[in-house]
PDB file of C-alpha atoms in Angstrom:
ATOM      1  CA  MET G   1      16.101  48.260 -50.502  1.00  0.00           C
ATOM      2  CA  VAL G   2      17.379  47.612 -46.999  1.00  0.00           C
ATOM      3  CA  GLU G   3      20.249  49.465 -45.346  1.00  0.00           C
ATOM      4  CA  TYR G   4      22.083  47.762 -42.470  1.00  0.00           C
ATOM      5  CA  ARG G   5      23.686  49.887 -39.779  1.00  0.00           C
ATOM      6  CA  ASP G   6      25.853  49.351 -36.719  1.00  0.00           C
ATOM      7  CA  ASP G   7      25.149  52.633 -34.950  1.00  0.00           C
ATOM      8  CA  ARG G   8      23.175  52.952 -31.722  1.00  0.00           C
ATOM      9  CA  ASP G   9      20.827  55.678 -32.976  1.00  0.00           C
ATOM     10  CA  LEU G  10      17.480  54.082 -32.132  1.00  0.00           C
ATOM     11  CA  PRO G  11      14.221  56.029 -32.313  1.00  0.00           C
ATOM     12  CA  PRO G  12      12.361  54.836 -29.190  1.00  0.00           C
ATOM     13  CA  GLY G  13       8.948  54.811 -30.852  1.00  0.00           C
ATOM     14  CA  GLU G  14      10.153  52.643 -33.732  1.00  0.00           C
ATOM     15  CA  VAL G  15      11.888  50.207 -31.403  1.00  0.00           C
ATOM     16  CA  VAL G  16       8.770  49.797 -29.275  1.00  0.00           C
ATOM     17  CA  ALA G  17       6.619  49.405 -32.410  1.00  0.00           C
ATOM     18  CA  LEU G  18       8.941  46.653 -33.692  1.00  0.00           C
ATOM     19  CA  TYR G  19       8.743  44.756 -30.399  1.00  0.00           C
ATOM     20  CA  ARG G  20       4.967  45.195 -30.148  1.00  0.00           C
ATOM     21  CA  ALA G  21       4.480  44.018 -33.743  1.00  0.00           C
ATOM     22  CA  ASN G  22       6.269  40.800 -32.772  1.00  0.00           C
ATOM     23  CA  GLY G  23       4.406  40.391 -29.470  1.00  0.00           C
ATOM     24  CA  TRP G  24       7.501  40.784 -27.290  1.00  0.00           C
ATOM     25  CA  SER G  25       6.794  41.887 -23.709  1.00  0.00           C
ATOM     26  CA  ALA G  26      10.015  43.949 -23.559  1.00  0.00           C
ATOM     27  CA  ALA G  27       7.958  46.646 -25.330  1.00  0.00           C
ATOM     28  CA  ASP G  28       6.269  47.231 -21.965  1.00  0.00           C
ATOM     29  CA  LYS G  29       9.586  48.474 -20.524  1.00  0.00           C
ATOM     30  CA  PRO G  30      10.781  50.938 -23.182  1.00  0.00           C
ATOM     31  CA  ALA G  31      13.453  52.697 -21.121  1.00  0.00           C
ATOM     32  CA  GLU G  32      15.026  49.405 -20.041  1.00  0.00           C
ATOM     33  CA  LEU G  33      14.729  47.981 -23.557  1.00  0.00           C
ATOM     34  CA  LEU G  34      16.537  50.930 -25.132  1.00  0.00           C
ATOM     35  CA  ALA G  35      19.240  50.846 -22.452  1.00  0.00           C
ATOM     36  CA  ALA G  36      19.715  47.110 -23.012  1.00  0.00           C
ATOM     37  CA  LEU G  37      19.975  47.458 -26.778  1.00  0.00           C
ATOM     38  CA  THR G  38      22.353  50.416 -26.738  1.00  0.00           C
ATOM     39  CA  GLY G  39      24.446  48.686 -24.058  1.00  0.00           C
ATOM     40  CA  SER G  40      24.761  45.462 -26.039  1.00  0.00           C
ATOM     41  CA  HIS G  41      28.174  44.234 -27.132  1.00  0.00           C
ATOM     42  CA  SER G  42      26.925  44.446 -30.742  1.00  0.00           C
ATOM     43  CA  LEU G  43      23.812  45.840 -32.358  1.00  0.00           C
ATOM     44  CA  VAL G  44      22.797  45.677 -36.024  1.00  0.00           C
ATOM     45  CA  THR G  45      19.701  47.375 -37.407  1.00  0.00           C
ATOM     46  CA  ALA G  46      17.862  47.160 -40.731  1.00  0.00           C
ATOM     47  CA  TRP G  47      16.210  50.215 -42.291  1.00  0.00           C
ATOM     48  CA  SER G  48      14.012  50.829 -45.312  1.00  0.00           C
ATOM     49  CA  GLY G  49      13.117  54.364 -46.316  1.00  0.00           C
ATOM     50  CA  GLY G  50      14.200  55.641 -42.899  1.00  0.00           C
ATOM     51  CA  ARG G  51      11.967  53.108 -41.100  1.00  0.00           C
ATOM     52  CA  LEU G  52      13.338  50.526 -38.669  1.00  0.00           C
ATOM     53  CA  VAL G  53      12.366  47.115 -40.090  1.00  0.00           C
ATOM     54  CA  GLY G  54      14.587  44.841 -37.997  1.00  0.00           C
ATOM     55  CA  LEU G  55      17.310  44.529 -35.406  1.00  0.00           C
ATOM     56  CA  GLY G  56      19.537  42.000 -33.725  1.00  0.00           C
ATOM     57  CA  ASN G  57      21.906  42.248 -30.792  1.00  0.00           C
ATOM     58  CA  ALA G  58      24.625  40.282 -29.039  1.00  0.00           C
ATOM     59  CA  ILE G  59      25.878  40.031 -25.486  1.00  0.00           C
ATOM     60  CA  SER G  60      29.425  38.774 -25.184  1.00  0.00           C
ATOM     61  CA  ASP G  61      32.517  38.476 -23.037  1.00  0.00           C
ATOM     62  CA  GLY G  62      34.372  39.607 -26.150  1.00  0.00           C
ATOM     63  CA  HIS G  63      36.610  36.548 -26.344  1.00  0.00           C
ATOM     64  CA  LEU G  64      34.955  33.140 -26.022  1.00  0.00           C
ATOM     65  CA  VAL G  65      31.179  33.336 -25.702  1.00  0.00           C
ATOM     66  CA  VAL G  66      28.434  35.291 -27.413  1.00  0.00           C
ATOM     67  CA  TYR G  67      24.700  35.111 -26.818  1.00  0.00           C
ATOM     68  CA  TYR G  68      22.176  36.480 -29.296  1.00  0.00           C
ATOM     69  CA  PRO G  69      19.131  37.495 -27.231  1.00  0.00           C
ATOM     70  CA  HIS G  70      17.058  39.510 -29.709  1.00  0.00           C
ATOM     71  CA  LEU G  71      16.373  39.207 -33.417  1.00  0.00           C
ATOM     72  CA  LEU G  72      13.202  40.908 -34.627  1.00  0.00           C
ATOM     73  CA  VAL G  73      11.886  41.815 -38.056  1.00  0.00           C
ATOM     74  CA  LEU G  74       8.593  43.569 -38.733  1.00  0.00           C
ATOM     75  CA  PRO G  75       6.062  40.889 -39.706  1.00  0.00           C
ATOM     76  CA  GLU G  76       5.500  42.407 -43.158  1.00  0.00           C
ATOM     77  CA  TRP G  77       9.264  42.200 -43.783  1.00  0.00           C
ATOM     78  CA  GLN G  78       9.715  38.606 -42.633  1.00  0.00           C
ATOM     79  CA  GLY G  79      10.654  36.088 -45.290  1.00  0.00           C
ATOM     80  CA  ARG G  80      12.649  38.646 -47.306  1.00  0.00           C
ATOM     81  CA  GLY G  81      16.096  37.773 -45.946  1.00  0.00           C
ATOM     82  CA  VAL G  82      16.350  40.632 -43.432  1.00  0.00           C
ATOM     83  CA  GLY G  83      16.640  38.380 -40.359  1.00  0.00           C
ATOM     84  CA  GLY G  84      19.201  36.158 -42.048  1.00  0.00           C
ATOM     85  CA  GLN G  85      21.296  39.152 -43.052  1.00  0.00           C
ATOM     86  CA  LEU G  86      21.147  40.587 -39.528  1.00  0.00           C
ATOM     87  CA  MET G  87      22.280  37.260 -38.047  1.00  0.00           C
ATOM     88  CA  ARG G  88      25.049  36.723 -40.612  1.00  0.00           C
ATOM     89  CA  ARG G  89      26.408  40.187 -39.824  1.00  0.00           C
ATOM     90  CA  LEU G  90      26.371  39.470 -36.096  1.00  0.00           C
ATOM     91  CA  MET G  91      27.841  35.988 -36.479  1.00  0.00           C
ATOM     92  CA  ALA G  92      30.677  37.312 -38.653  1.00  0.00           C
ATOM     93  CA  ARG G  93      31.794  39.504 -35.737  1.00  0.00           C
ATOM     94  CA  TYR G  94      32.096  36.452 -33.503  1.00  0.00           C
ATOM     95  CA  ALA G  95      33.531  33.968 -35.986  1.00  0.00           C
ATOM     96  CA  GLY G  96      36.035  31.744 -34.216  1.00  0.00           C
ATOM     97  CA  PHE G  97      34.470  32.158 -30.777  1.00  0.00           C
ATOM     98  CA  HIS G  98      34.285  29.004 -28.689  1.00  0.00           C
ATOM     99  CA  MET G  99      30.504  29.268 -28.324  1.00  0.00           C
ATOM    100  CA  GLN G 100      27.767  31.199 -30.112  1.00  0.00           C
ATOM    101  CA  MET G 101      24.405  30.583 -28.504  1.00  0.00           C
ATOM    102  CA  LEU G 102      20.762  31.609 -28.547  1.00  0.00           C
ATOM    103  CA  THR G 103      17.339  30.402 -27.535  1.00  0.00           C
ATOM    104  CA  ALA G 104      14.951  29.585 -30.377  1.00  0.00           C
ATOM    105  CA  ASP G 105      11.308  28.679 -30.245  1.00  0.00           C
ATOM    106  CA  GLY G 106       8.496  27.898 -32.655  1.00  0.00           C
ATOM    107  CA  ARG G 107       9.203  28.496 -36.289  1.00  0.00           C
ATOM    108  CA  ALA G 108      12.475  30.247 -35.430  1.00  0.00           C
ATOM    109  CA  VAL G 109      14.094  26.865 -34.734  1.00  0.00           C
ATOM    110  CA  GLU G 110      14.342  25.961 -38.422  1.00  0.00           C
ATOM    111  CA  PHE G 111      15.482  29.495 -39.311  1.00  0.00           C
ATOM    112  CA  TYR G 112      18.448  29.186 -36.924  1.00  0.00           C
ATOM    113  CA  ARG G 113      19.247  25.656 -38.087  1.00  0.00           C
ATOM    114  CA  ARG G 114      19.674  27.028 -41.607  1.00  0.00           C
ATOM    115  CA  LEU G 115      22.240  29.454 -40.170  1.00  0.00           C
ATOM    116  CA  GLY G 116      24.246  26.589 -38.646  1.00  0.00           C
ATOM    117  CA  PHE G 117      22.867  26.397 -35.104  1.00  0.00           C
ATOM    118  CA  ALA G 118      22.056  23.035 -33.539  1.00  0.00           C
ATOM    119  CA  ARG G 119      20.508  21.878 -30.290  1.00  0.00           C
ATOM    120  CA  ALA G 120      23.067  22.177 -27.501  1.00  0.00           C
ATOM    121  CA  GLY G 121      23.556  18.526 -26.552  1.00  0.00           C
ATOM    122  CA  GLN G 122      21.032  17.426 -23.955  1.00  0.00           C
ATOM    123  CA  THR G 123      20.658  20.905 -22.459  1.00  0.00           C
ATOM    124  CA  GLU G 124      17.307  22.350 -21.534  1.00  0.00           C
ATOM    125  CA  PRO G 125      16.515  26.077 -21.662  1.00  0.00           C
ATOM    126  CA  MET G 126      15.879  27.541 -18.215  1.00  0.00           C
ATOM    127  CA  TRP G 127      15.122  31.024 -16.973  1.00  0.00           C
ATOM    128  CA  VAL G 128      13.888  33.335 -14.267  1.00  0.00           C
ATOM    129  CA  TYR G 129      11.676  35.544 -16.368  1.00  0.00           C
ATOM    130  CA  ALA G 130       9.458  38.554 -15.719  1.00  0.00           C
ATOM    131  CA  GLY G 131       7.896  38.668 -19.190  1.00  0.00           C
ATOM    132  CA  THR G 132       5.193  36.727 -20.946  1.00  0.00           C
ATOM    133  CA  ASP G 133       6.417  34.644 -23.887  1.00  0.00           C
ATOM    134  CA  HIS G 134       9.138  36.935 -25.316  1.00  0.00           C
TER     135      HIS G 134
END
């Protein structure tokens, strides 16, 4: 059973473990990562037996645009609907916004397509980035 929460009570060790399990370089900056997550416009977490199994966040102007930068689920929990539920909960908060956007790569592209996302015209993702791949 999975419990979904909207609070900002994040155990640092579990957050870092979740990011490391997914190979995200943000795990190398735990203080900044926790500050970013707790400072997000929205944050949804997934828990099983008191263990953090997934999270997603949103950055938004609160009126027109929302960007979903992070969606992570522990590898052993992937494919069980946790990521989809996290995204549906976030997207419901921003229903009616002019633009909901994210960057998807690899096998995540098809996952986001199933949730209604499509390539943004002829745009090309660009960044100034201090991480590795995530």
